[in-house]
XYZ file of C-alpha atoms in Angstrom:
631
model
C 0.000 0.000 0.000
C 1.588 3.497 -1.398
C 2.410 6.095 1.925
C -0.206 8.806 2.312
C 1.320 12.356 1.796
C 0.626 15.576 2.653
C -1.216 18.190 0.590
C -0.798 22.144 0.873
C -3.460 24.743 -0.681
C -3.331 28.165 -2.088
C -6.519 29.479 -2.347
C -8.104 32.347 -4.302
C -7.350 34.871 -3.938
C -3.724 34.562 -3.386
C -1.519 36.820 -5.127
C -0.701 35.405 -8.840
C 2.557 37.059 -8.878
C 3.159 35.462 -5.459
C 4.130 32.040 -4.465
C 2.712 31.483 -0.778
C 6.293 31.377 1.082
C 4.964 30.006 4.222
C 3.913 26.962 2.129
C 7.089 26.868 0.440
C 9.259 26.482 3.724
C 6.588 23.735 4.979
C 7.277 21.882 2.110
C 11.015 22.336 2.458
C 10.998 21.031 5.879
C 9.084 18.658 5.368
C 10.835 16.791 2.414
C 14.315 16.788 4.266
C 11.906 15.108 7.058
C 10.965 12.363 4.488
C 7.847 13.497 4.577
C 6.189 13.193 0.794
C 4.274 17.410 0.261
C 2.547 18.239 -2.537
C 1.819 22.289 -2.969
C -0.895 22.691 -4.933
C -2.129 26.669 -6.221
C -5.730 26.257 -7.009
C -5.513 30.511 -7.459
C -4.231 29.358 -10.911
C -6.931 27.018 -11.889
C -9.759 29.761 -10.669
C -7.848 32.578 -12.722
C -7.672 29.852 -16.244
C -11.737 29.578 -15.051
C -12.796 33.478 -14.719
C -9.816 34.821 -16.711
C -6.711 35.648 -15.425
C -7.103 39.685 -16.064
C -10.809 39.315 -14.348
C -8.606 37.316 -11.007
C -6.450 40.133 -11.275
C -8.894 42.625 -11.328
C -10.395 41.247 -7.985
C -7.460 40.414 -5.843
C -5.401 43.553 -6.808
C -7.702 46.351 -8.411
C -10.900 46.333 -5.389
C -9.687 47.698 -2.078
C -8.819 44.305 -0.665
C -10.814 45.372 2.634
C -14.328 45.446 0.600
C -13.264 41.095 0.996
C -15.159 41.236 -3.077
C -12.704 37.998 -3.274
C -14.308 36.172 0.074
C -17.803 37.045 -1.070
C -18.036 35.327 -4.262
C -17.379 32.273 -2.611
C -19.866 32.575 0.724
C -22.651 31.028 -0.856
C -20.760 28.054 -1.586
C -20.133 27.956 2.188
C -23.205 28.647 3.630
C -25.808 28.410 1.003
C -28.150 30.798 -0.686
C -28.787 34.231 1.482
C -30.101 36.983 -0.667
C -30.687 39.407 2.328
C -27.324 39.469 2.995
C -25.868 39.477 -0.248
C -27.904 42.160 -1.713
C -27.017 44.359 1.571
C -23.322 43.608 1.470
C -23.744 44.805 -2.561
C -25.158 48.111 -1.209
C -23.402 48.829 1.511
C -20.219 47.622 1.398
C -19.363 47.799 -2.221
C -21.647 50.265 -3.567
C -22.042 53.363 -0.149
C -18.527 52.383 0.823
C -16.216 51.837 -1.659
C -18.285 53.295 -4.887
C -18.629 50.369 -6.965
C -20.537 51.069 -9.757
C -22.744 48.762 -11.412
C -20.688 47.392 -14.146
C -18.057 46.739 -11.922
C -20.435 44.936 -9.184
C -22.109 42.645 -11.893
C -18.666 41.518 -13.330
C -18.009 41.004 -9.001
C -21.839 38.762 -9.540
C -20.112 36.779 -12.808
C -17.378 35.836 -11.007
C -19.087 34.681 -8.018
C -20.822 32.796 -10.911
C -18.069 30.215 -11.239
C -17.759 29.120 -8.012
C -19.356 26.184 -7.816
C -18.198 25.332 -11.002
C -14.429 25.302 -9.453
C -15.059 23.683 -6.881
C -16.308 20.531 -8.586
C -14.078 20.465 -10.571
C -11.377 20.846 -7.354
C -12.896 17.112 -5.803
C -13.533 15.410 -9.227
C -9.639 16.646 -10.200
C -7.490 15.848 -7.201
C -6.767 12.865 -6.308
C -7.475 13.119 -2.928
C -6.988 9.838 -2.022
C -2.958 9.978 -1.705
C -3.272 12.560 0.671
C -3.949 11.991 4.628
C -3.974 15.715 5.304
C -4.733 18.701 3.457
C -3.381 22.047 4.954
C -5.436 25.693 3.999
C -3.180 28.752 4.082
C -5.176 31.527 4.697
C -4.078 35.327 4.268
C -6.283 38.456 3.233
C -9.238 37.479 0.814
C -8.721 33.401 1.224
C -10.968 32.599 4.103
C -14.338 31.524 2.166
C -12.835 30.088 -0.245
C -10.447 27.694 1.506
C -13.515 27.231 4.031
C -16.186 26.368 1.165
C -13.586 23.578 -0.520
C -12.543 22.285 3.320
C -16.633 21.537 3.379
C -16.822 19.807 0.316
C -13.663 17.557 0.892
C -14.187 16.703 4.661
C -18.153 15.432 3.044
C -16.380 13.612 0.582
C -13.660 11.978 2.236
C -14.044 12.066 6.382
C -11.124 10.626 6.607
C -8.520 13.366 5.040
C -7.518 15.346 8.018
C -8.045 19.218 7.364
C -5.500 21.697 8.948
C -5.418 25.843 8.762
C -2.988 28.603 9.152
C -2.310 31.820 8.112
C -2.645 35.348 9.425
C -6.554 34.673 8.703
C -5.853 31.923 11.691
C -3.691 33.676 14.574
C -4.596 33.490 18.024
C -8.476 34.579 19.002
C -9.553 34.115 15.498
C -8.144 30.684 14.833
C -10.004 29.638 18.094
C -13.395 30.984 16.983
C -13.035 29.741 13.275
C -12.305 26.384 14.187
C -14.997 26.412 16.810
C -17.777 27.532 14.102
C -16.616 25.601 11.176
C -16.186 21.636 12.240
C -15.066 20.317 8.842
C -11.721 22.160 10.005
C -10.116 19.371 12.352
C -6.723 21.306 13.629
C -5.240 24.836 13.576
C -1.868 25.579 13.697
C -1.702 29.032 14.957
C 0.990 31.797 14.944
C 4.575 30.279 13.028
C 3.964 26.659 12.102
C 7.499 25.809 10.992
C 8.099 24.133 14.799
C 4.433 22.620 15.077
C 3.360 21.702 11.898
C 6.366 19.613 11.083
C 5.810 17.649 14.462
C 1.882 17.173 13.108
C 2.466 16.043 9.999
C 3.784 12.405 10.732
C 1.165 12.252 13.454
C -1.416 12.811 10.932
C 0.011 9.954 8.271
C 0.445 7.598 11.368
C -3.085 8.361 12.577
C -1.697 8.781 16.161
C -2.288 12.616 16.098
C -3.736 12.081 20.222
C -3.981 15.363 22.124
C -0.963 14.449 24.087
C 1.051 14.306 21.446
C 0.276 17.073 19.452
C 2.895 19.954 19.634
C 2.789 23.823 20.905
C 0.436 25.911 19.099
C -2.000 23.301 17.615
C -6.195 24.080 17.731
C -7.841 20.904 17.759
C -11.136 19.573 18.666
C -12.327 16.932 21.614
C -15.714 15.709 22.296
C -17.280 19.103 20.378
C -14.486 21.582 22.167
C -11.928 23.351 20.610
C -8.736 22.826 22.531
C -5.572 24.397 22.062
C -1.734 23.266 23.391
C -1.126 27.164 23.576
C 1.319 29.316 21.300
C 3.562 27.844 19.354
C 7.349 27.951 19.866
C 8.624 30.811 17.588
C 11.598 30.742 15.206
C 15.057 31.283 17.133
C 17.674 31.064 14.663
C 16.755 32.302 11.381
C 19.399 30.754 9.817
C 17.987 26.979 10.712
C 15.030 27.730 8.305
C 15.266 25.673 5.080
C 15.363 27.688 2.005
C 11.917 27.861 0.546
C 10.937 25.209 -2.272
C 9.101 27.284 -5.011
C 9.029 24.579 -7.340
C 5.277 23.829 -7.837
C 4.598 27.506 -7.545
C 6.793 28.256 -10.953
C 5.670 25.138 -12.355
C 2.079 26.167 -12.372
C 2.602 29.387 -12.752
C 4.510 28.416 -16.013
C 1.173 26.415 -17.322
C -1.411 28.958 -16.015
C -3.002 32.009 -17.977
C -1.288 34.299 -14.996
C 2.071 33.758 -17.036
C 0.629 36.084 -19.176
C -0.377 39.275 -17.280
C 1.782 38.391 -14.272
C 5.624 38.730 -13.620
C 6.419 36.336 -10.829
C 8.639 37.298 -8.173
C 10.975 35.275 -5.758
C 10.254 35.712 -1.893
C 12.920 36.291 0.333
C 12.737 36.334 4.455
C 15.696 37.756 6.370
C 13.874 38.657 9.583
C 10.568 38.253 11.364
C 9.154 40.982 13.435
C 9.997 44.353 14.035
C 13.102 45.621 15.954
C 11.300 48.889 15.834
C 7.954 47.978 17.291
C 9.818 46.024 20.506
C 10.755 49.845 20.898
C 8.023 51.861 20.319
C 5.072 49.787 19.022
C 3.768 51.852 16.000
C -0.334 53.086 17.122
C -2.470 51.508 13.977
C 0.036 48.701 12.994
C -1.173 45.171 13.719
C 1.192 43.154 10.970
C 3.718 41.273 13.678
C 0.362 39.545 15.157
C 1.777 38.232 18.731
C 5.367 37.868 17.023
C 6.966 41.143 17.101
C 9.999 39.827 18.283
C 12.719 40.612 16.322
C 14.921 38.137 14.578
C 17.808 37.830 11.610
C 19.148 35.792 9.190
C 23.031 36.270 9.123
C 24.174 38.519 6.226
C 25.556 35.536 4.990
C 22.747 33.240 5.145
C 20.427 35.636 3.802
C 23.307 36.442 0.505
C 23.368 32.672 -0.013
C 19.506 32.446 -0.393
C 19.311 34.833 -2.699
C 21.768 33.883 -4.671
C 20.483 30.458 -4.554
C 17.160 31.239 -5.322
C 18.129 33.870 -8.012
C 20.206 31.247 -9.410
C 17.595 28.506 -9.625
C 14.492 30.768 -10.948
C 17.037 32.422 -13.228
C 15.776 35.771 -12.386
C 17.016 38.373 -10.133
C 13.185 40.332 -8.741
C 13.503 39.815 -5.258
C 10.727 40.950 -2.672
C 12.140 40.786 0.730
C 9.233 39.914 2.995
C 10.461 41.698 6.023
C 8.524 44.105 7.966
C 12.147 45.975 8.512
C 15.627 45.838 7.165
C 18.260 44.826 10.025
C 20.426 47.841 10.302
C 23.524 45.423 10.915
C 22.963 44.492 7.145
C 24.522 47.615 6.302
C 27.941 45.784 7.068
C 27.399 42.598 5.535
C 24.227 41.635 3.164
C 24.039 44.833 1.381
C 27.871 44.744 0.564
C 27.943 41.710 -0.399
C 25.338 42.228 -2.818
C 26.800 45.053 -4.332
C 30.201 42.877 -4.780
C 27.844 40.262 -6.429
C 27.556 42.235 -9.274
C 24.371 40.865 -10.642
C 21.494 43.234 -11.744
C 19.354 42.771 -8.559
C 15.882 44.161 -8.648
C 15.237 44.363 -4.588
C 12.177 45.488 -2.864
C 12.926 45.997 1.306
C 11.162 47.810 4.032
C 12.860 50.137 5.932
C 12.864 52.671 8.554
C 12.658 56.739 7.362
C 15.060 57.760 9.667
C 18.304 56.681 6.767
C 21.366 57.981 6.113
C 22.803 59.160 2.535
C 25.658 57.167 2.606
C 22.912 54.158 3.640
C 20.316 55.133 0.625
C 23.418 54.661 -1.613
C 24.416 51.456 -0.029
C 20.842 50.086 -0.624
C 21.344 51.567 -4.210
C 24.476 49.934 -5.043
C 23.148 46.729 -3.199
C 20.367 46.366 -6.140
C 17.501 47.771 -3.927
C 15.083 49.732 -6.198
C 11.863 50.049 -4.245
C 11.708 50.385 -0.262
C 8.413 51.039 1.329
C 9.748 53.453 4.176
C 6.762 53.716 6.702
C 6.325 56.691 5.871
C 2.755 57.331 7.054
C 2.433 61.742 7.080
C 5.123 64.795 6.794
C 3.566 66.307 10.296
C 5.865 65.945 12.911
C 2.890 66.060 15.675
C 0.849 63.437 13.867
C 4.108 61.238 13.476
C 4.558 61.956 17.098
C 1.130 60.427 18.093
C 1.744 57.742 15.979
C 5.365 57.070 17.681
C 6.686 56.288 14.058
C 10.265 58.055 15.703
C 10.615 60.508 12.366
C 9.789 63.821 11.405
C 8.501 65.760 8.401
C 11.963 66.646 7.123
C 13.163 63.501 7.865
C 10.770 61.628 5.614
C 10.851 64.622 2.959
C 14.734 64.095 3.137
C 14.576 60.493 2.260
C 12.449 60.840 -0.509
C 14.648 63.705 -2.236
C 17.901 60.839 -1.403
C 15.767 58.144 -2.889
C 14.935 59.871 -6.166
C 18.837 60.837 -6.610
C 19.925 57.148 -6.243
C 16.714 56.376 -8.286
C 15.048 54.232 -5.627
C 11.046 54.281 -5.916
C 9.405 54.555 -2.219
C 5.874 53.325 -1.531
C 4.541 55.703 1.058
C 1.371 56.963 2.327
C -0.421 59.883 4.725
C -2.563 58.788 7.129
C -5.636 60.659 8.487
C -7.927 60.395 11.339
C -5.180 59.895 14.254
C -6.754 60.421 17.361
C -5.109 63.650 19.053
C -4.118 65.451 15.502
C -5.605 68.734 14.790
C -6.599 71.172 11.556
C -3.254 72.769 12.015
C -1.325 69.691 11.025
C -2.721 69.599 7.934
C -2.239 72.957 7.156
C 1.303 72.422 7.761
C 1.067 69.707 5.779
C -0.128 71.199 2.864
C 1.729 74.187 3.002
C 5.003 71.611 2.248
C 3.585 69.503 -0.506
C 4.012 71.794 -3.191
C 7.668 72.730 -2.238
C 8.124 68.321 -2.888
C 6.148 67.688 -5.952
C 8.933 65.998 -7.896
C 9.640 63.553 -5.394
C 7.447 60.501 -5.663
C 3.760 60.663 -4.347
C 2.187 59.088 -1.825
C 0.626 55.159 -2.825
C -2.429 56.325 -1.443
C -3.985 59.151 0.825
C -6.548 57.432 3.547
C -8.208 57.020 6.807
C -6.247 54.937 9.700
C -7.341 51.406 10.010
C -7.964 49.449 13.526
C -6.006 46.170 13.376
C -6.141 43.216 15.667
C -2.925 43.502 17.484
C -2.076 47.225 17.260
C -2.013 49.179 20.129
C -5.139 51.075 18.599
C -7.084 47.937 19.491
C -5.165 46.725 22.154
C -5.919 49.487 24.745
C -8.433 51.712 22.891
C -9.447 53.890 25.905
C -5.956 55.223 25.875
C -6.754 56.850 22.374
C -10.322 58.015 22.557
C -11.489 55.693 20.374
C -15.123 53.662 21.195
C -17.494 51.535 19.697
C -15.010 49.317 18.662
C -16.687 46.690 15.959
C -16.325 43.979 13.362
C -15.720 46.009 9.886
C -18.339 46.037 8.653
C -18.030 43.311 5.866
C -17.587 41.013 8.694
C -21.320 41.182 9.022
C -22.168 39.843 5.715
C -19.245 37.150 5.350
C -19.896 35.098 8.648
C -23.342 34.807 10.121
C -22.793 34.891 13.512
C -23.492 36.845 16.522
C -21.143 40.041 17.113
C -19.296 38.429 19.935
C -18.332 35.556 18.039
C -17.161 38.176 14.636
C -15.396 40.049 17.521
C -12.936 37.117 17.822
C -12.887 36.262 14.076
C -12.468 40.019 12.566
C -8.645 41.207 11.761
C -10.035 44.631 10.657
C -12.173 47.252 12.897
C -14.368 50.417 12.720
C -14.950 52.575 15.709
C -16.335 56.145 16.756
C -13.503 58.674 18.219
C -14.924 60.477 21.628
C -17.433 63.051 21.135
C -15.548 66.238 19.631
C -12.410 64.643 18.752
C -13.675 62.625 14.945
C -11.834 64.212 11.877
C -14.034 67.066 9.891
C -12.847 67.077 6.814
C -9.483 69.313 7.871
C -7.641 66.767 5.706
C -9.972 67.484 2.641
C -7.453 69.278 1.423
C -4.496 67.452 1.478
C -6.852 64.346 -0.144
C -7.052 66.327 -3.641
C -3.849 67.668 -3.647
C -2.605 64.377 -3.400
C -4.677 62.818 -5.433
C -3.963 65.956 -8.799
C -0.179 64.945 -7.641
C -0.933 61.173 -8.669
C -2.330 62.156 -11.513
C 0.440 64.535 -12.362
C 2.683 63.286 -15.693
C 5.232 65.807 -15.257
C 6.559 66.821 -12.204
C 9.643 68.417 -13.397
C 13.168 68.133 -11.551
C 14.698 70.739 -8.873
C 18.600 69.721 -8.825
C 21.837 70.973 -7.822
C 24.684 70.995 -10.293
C 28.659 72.008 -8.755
C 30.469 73.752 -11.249
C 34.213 73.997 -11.930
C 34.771 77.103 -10.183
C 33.012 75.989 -6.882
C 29.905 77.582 -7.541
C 26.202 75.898 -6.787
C 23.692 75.652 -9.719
C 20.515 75.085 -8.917
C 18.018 74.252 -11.745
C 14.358 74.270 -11.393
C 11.864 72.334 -13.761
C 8.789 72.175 -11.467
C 5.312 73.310 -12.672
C 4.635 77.128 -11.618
C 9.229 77.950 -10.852
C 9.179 81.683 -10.310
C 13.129 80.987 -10.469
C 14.399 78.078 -13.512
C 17.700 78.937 -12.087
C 19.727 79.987 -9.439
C 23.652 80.709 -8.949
C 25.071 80.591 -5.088
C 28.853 80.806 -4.335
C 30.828 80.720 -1.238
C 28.843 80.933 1.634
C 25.523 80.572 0.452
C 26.279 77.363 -1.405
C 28.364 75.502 1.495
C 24.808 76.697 3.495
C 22.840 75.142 0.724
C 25.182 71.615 0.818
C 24.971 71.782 4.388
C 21.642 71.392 4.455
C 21.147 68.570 2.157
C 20.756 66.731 5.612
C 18.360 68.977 7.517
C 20.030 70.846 10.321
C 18.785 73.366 13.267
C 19.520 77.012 12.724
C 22.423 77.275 15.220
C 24.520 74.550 13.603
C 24.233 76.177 10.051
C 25.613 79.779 11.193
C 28.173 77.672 13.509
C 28.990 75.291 10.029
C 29.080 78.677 7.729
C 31.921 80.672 10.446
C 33.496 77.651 10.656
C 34.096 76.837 7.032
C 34.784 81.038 6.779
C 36.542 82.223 10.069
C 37.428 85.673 8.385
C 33.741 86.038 6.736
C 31.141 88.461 8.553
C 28.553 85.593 9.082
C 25.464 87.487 10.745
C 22.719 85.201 12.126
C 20.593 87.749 10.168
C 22.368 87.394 6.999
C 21.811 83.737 7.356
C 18.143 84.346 8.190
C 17.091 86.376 5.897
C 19.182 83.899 2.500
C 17.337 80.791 3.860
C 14.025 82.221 4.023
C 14.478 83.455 0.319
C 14.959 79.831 -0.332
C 11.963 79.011 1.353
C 10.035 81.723 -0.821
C 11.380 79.990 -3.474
C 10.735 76.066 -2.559
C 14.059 75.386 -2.839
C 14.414 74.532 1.020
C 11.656 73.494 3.505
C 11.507 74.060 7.289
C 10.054 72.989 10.143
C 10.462 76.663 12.192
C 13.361 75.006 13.842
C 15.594 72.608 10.806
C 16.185 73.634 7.590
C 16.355 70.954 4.481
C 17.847 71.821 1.291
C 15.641 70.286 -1.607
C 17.641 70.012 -4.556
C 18.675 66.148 -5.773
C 22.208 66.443 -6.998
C 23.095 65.129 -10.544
C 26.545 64.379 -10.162
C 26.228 60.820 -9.201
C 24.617 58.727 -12.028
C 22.178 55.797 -10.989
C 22.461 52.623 -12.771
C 19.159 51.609 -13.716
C 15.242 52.668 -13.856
C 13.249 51.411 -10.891
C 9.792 52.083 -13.137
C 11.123 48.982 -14.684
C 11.185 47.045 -11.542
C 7.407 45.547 -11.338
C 6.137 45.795 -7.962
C 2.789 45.043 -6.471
C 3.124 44.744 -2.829
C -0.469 44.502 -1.119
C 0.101 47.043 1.868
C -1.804 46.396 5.366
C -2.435 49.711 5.866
């Protein structure tokens, strides 16, 4: 009799561009185990179905919040309930997001096909080699992994049915598995320690409560149970490297090889050195493992160069929530001595270095999303992001020198911020209009696991509830959708809700999206020591301006944004026999200002202008990138 194996599931609406790395390193692990894993990406076989543009279109294009992707497939779960589906249609997609009717029936035509998959799921597998299937389950793959778990566990009791995923973590992994009981275990929070132990206990059929390892759901006599959290990741470096295999293999023979790119997933840390610090107000991403910890710089090179090497491409997305600072002194070098023409996306902290930005430049890194979350210091303040305006504004004038694309955003709506921030704000974004725009301009978000949620009453915020297409997407009481919901609305305290002050700064941003040309402001140094500064930018009173001596070691100086003393101590410094007046120095820098060729804060002063001396290598707009954010 042929040994059962173990089956792995990528669900719609997974990312096509994506393979699911948490799958990839189960499978790893579990093949130098001896243990036989099939991964299988049924996202594929639902984009050949509905058309691989039209999958696109639903797990990329909608807000990924409106859950469009975990609707289509709740009737298949639950059966038919028109109430609830023609109220989620009108409030959710059409009064909240603005989905107009062409766009909601195509949202109908998928849902459509559904049951049509799924058949075609238990008629095509042969489920019969398998003794356990395992669900991943991230952003908009709930229903469906739920609605095929139902079918299989009806068809064949016998297949054990396991879930993880951010979808799964703590509370919510309890209260899913206690509603739905075709789902027989959970592995909650990291499963590389637990699920590896489970696995053999599942083929062996000895999978006995006392047995079953850390951070395993399961069920006895009706109950959920749980063997509490599981045992985290130490040592980074004793993860296997991820097997990708039957993620480019059916990517290769899907219909998302031709309006996807795929991209090879790299981990070098997990958690957030950062939020161990000062845990960031709205941000919920680290779940219960905010921990920090690192691959060596080595371990992490070898990876990449492994996996660049073996997918014969070199678009890496680094899946780290933050770039280890040590790296500085031993990936990133060693990257830039590889000498191959890496395409790198990282996350990063604002608060960067020039010398750093160039590093990450010369290291292949062409898109870093920043956190950069608003340009108001008080507002970055309450959101203890440790940055400032200038700070942020600064990196974004380094980044487009070294020709490094940011992803960044401004966030509104954070409780203790005021009308004045935002017409600070404001005031500054025309001065920065070349740099590159925000992704988006929105409302904060309550997560599970942010310290918005976490301790509300310290914020003003109330009424904390289920977003609401939580309502429409599991039928249960509000208690129970309070322990299955990742995503929250609330009320702020009477007389502290936004109104509209950030109206403003919405269109501005949005015209600056839409903007084709955005001309240049740069600094050219000429032969005879001289500072020419050239300005492109829609509505220059200046196109260009000279400075010598003084003024242009001020301007220099101030490429990293300094307080007024230091400047007037820099300038007598670099002149000891030149009348430097604080006055004199006043009076050039606010001209500047006039001009939006420097920004300040009242207190630092940031010169603006990107020098062109220093020629970048390559185009990041050729680098395709499609990171989902969180927020």
């Amino acid at each position: 009799m042929r040994k059962k194996q173990i089956l792995l599931l990528s669900m719609p609406f997974g990312a096509m561009e994506r393979p699911a790395i948490g799958l990839s390193l189960l499978k790893a692990r579990l093949t130098s185990d001896g243990i036989a894993c099939d991964v299988r990406y049924l996202s594929f076989t639902f984009a050949d179905m509905i058309g691989a543009e039209e999958y696109q279109w639903i797990s990329s294009a909608l807000p990924y919040i409106a859950f469009a992707g975990d609707w289509c497939f709740a009737e298949a779960l639950y059966g038919p309930r028109p109430a609830a589906d023609s109220e989620y249609l009108v409030r959710v997609l059409q009064d909240t997001w603005h989905v107009g009717e062409e766009s909601i029936a195509r949202v109908k035509a998928v849902r459509a096909m559904v049951g049509k998959f799924l058949n075609h799921c238990i008629e095509c597998i042969p489920w019969k080699k398998y003794a356990a299937v395992g669900f991943t389950s991230t952003f908009e793959q709930n229903l469906a992994s739920l609605a095929l778990a139902k079918r299989l566990k009806a068809m064949h009791p016998r297949i054990a049915t396991v879930f993880g995923g951010a979808n799964w973590e703590g509370k919510m992994g309890a209260e899913l598995h206690q509603q739905f009981g075709f789902v027989d275990y959970v592995c909650t929070g990291e499963a590389d320690e637990s699920f590896p132990v489970l696995a053999p206990l599942l083929l062996s059929g000895t999978a006995k409560a006392a047995a079953l390892p850390p951070g395993i759901i399961y069920r006895e006599d009706g109950r959920s149970l749980s063997t509490g959290y599981s045992i985290q990741v130490r040592d980074m470096d004793t993860l296997p490297v991820p097997d990708f295999s039957d993620y480019f293999r059916e990517w290769s023979e899907s219909s998302a090889s031709l309006v996807t790119a795929p991209l090879v997933l790299v981990e070098t840390s997990r958690g957030c050195w950062w939020g161990e610090k000062s845990h960031c107000t709205f941000c919920g991403l680290n779940g219960s493992m905010l921990a920090y910890r690192s691959k060596s710089g080595a371990r992490a090179l070898a990876e990449m160069q492994h996996l660049s090497d073996r997918w014969q491409t070199d678009n890496i997305e680094v899946v780290d929530n933050i770039l280890n600072m040590h790296h500085f002194s031993d990936l990133l070098p060693a990257l830039a001595a590889d000498g191959r023409p890496w395409e790198i996306f990282y996350e990063v902290k604002a608060n960067l270095s020039r010398a750093q930005v160039a590093a990450l430049r010369a290291a292949g890194v062409v898109r870093i999303q920043p956190g950069i979350e608003s340009l108001s210091d008080h507002v970055l303040k309450l959101m203890r992001k440790g940055t400032c305006g200038l700070r942020n504004v600064q990196l974004l004038k380094w980044c487009r020198e070294y020709n490094i694309g940011v992803d960044w955003n401004i966030l509104y709506g954070c409780p203790g911020e005021t009308r004045e921030d935002y017409q600070e704000m404001l005031a500054m974004l025309p001065a920065i209009e070349f740099l590159d725009p925000p992704v988006a301009c929105g409302p904060i978000r309550m997560d599970r696991f942010s310290p918005y949620f976490e301790k509300p009453e310290e914020f003003g915020l109330i009424n904390i509830r289920p977003m609401l297409p939580y309502e429409f997407l599991y039928p249960f009481p509000r208690e129970n959708l309070m322990r299955i919901a990742y995503h929250f609305d609330f009320d702020y305290r009477p007389g502290q809700a936004p109104t509209g002050y950030a109206d403003d700064v919405i269109r501005f941003v949005e015209a600056w999206r839409q903007k084709e040309e955005r001309g240049l402001l740069c600094s050219v140094r000429r032969p005879d020591g001289s500072l020419l500064l050239r300005d492109t930018r829609p509505g220059a009173a200046i196109r260009v301006v000279k400075l010598s001596g003084s003024e242009a070691a001020a301007y220099e100086f101030c490429d990293e944004f300094h307080p007024f003393t230091a400047i007037v101590q820099y300038l007598r410094e670099q002149s000891p026999r030149a009348e430097i007046t604080e006055e004199g120095v006043r009076a050039f820098l606010e001209s500047l200002e006039a001009n939006r060729l420097m920004l300040t804060d009242g207190r630092n002063w940031l010169s603006l202008a990107v020098r062109i001396d220093e020629v970048p290598r390559a185009n990041p707009q050729n680098y395709k990138h499609a990171r989902r954010s969180m927020q």
